[in-house]
Each structure stands twice: as C-alpha cells, then as structure tokens.
Tab-separated table of C-alpha atoms in Angstrom:
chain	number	residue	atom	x	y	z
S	1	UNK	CA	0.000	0.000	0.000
S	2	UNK	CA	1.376	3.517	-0.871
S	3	UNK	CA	1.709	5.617	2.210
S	4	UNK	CA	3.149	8.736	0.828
S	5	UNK	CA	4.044	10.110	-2.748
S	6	UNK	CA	6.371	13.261	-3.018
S	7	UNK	CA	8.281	14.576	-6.162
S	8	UNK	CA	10.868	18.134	-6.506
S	9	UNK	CA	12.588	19.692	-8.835
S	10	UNK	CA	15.394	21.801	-7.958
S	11	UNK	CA	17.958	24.118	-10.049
S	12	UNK	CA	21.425	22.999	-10.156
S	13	UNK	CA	22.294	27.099	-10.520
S	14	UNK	CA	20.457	27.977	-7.910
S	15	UNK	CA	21.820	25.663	-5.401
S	16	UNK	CA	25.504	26.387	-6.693
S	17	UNK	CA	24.658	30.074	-5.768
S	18	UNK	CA	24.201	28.895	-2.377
S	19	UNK	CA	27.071	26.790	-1.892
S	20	UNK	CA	29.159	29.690	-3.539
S	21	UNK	CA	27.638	31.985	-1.269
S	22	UNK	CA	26.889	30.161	2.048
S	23	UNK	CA	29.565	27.039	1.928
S	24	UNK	CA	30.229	24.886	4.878
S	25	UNK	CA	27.464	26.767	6.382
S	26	UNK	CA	25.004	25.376	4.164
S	27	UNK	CA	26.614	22.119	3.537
S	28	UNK	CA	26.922	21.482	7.109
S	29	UNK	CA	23.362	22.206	8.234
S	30	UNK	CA	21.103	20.890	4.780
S	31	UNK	CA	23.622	17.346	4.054
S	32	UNK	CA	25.119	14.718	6.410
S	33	UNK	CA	28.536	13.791	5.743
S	34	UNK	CA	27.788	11.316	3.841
S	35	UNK	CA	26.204	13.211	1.115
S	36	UNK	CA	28.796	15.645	1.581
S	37	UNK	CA	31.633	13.134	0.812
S	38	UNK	CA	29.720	12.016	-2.130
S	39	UNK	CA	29.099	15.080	-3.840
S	40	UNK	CA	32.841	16.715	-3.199
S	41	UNK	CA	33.765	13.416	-5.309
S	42	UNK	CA	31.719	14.223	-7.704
S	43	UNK	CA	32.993	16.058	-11.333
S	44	UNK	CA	29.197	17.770	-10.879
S	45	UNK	CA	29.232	18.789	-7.342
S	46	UNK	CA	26.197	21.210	-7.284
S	47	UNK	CA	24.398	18.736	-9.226
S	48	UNK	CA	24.946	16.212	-6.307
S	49	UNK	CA	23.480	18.185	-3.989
S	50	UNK	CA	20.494	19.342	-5.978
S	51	UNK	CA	19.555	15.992	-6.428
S	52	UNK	CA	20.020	15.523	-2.570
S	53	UNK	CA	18.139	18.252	-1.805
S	54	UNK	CA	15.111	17.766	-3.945
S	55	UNK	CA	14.677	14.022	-2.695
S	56	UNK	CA	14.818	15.473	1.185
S	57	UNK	CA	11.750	17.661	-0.388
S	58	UNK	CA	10.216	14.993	-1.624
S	59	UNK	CA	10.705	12.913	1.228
S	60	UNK	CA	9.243	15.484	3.537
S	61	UNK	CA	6.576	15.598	0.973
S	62	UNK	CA	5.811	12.223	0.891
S	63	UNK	CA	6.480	12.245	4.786
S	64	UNK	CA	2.824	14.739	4.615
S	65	UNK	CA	4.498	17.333	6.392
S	66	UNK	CA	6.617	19.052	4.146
S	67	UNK	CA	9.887	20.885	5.844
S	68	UNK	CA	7.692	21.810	9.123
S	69	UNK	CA	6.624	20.157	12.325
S	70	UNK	CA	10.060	19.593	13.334
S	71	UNK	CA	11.494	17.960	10.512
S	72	UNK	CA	14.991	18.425	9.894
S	73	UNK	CA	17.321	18.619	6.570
S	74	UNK	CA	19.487	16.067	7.959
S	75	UNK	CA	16.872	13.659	9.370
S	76	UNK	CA	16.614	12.758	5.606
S	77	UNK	CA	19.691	11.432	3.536
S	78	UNK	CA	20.523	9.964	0.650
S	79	UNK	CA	23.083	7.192	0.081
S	80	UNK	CA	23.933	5.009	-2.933
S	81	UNK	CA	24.056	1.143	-3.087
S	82	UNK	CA	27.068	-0.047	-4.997
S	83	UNK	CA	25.179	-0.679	-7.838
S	84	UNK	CA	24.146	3.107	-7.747
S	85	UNK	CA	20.908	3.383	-6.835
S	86	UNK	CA	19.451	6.098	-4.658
S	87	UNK	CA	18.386	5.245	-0.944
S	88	UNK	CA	16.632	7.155	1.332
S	89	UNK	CA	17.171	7.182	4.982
S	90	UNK	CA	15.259	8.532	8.143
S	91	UNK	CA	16.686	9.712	11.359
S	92	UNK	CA	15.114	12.256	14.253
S	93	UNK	CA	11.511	13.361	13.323
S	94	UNK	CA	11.266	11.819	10.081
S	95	UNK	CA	11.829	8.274	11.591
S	96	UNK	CA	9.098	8.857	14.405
S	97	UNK	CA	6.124	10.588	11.528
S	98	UNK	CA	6.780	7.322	9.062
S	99	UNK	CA	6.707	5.370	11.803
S	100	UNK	CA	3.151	6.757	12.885
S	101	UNK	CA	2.144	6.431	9.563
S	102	UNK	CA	3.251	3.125	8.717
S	103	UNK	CA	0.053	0.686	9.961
S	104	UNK	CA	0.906	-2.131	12.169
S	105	UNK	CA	1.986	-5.476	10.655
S	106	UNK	CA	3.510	-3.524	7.922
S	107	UNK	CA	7.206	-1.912	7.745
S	108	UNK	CA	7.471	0.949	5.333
S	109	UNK	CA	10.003	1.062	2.660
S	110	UNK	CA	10.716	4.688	0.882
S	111	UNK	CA	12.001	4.471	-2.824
S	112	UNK	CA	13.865	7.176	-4.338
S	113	UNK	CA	14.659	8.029	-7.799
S	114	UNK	CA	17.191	11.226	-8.684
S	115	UNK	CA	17.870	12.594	-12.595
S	116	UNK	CA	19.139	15.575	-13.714
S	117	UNK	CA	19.386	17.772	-16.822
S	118	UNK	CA	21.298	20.630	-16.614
S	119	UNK	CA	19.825	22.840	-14.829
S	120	UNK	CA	17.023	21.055	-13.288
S	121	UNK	CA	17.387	17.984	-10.720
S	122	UNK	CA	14.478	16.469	-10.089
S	123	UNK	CA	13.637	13.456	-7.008
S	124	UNK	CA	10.608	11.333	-6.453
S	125	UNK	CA	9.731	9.466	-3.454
S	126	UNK	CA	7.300	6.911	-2.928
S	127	UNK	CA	6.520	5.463	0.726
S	128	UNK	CA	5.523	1.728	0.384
S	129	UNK	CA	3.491	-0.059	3.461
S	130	UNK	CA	4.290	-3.508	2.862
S	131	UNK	CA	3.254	-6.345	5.202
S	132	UNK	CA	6.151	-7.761	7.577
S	133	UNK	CA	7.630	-10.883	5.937
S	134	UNK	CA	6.390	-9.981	2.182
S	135	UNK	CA	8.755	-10.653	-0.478
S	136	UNK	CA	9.238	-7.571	-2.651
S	137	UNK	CA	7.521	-9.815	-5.568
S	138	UNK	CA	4.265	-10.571	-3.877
C-alpha cells in the first residue's frame, strides 16, 4: 500500500549560488557527511546536492508534512548502493512521523529516484506499506 508520494525539482544554478555563497554553512546544516563526501567526489558537485536536496523535499513531501513540524534537513539522507541506486534514509523526526504512519503489521520502505538535466534535478519518493515478511515480488 502507498503511504506517501512526493516529487521536486530543484535548479542545479540555484543551489551552486548557495554553496558559492553560504559554503560549509550550508553544507553542514542541509547534508550529512555522507552526502557531503559524495558530492565533493563528484565532477558535478552542485548537481549532487540538488539531487540531494530535492529528494529530502520529496521525502518530507511524501512524509505529509513538508519541511515543518520539526522535521529536519538532515533527518533525511541519501546514500547510494554499490550498484548506484538512490536510498533514502530517516533519522530524528522523520523516523518517528513514518513510523506513525506506517500501519501495524507492515514496515514501510521509501524508494527514491534522482535525474538531472542541466539545470534542473528532479527526485521522487514513494513510501511503500508492505506487510512484515512480504517478499518484494508478492
């Protein structure tokens, strides 16, 4: 069952403003380490982050709440399995709204997809309900 669909689209100028302008200071309070480590590897850093920062928008969209009611920037981040893809993870606030959203029996699994085309990067997120002991197939 689908819990929570969010989708954002960010500019990759825009956000490369703000790291021009703001730095460490924005790094350090909108991306975990992580995601910082990721993106200063990356040929495209502001790209990095703009995808980073549209799927914590779309996460807190998809969360219902949207970047109020105590959410934090860094209660959402965004890692990479090795073979690439995009995962979402919850900390803080975040954790404690899916998990009051998430019915019981069920665990809740959040996809994410990033893309970007110079100068837009866009995220969707889509909150999945599935019952505990389902196999992604059934």
């Amino acid at each position: 069952m689908i819990l929570g669909v969010g989708t954002d689209l960010a500019n990759i100028d825009r956000i490369a403003g703000t790291l021009e302008r703001f730095g460490d200071r924005f790094r350090n309070r909108v991306f975990t380490e992580t995601e910082q480590r990721k993106a200063e590897r990356r040929a495209d850093t502001p790209g990095t982050y703009a995808k980073r920062w549209a799927a914590k928008e779309a996460c807190s969209k998809a969360l219902g709440t949207g970047l109020r009611m105590g959410i934090a920037w860094k209660d959402m981040a965004v890692s990479n399995l090795p073979t690439g893809q995009p995962v979402m993870h919850v900390t803080g606030w975040a954790a404690d709204r899916l998990a009051a959203m998430t019915p019981p029996g069920h665990e809740a699994i959040i996809h994410v997809t990033l893309t970007d085309d110079h100068p837009w990067a866009q995220a969707f997120v889509v909150i999945e309900a599935r019952p505990i002991g389902a196999s992604a197939t059934t």
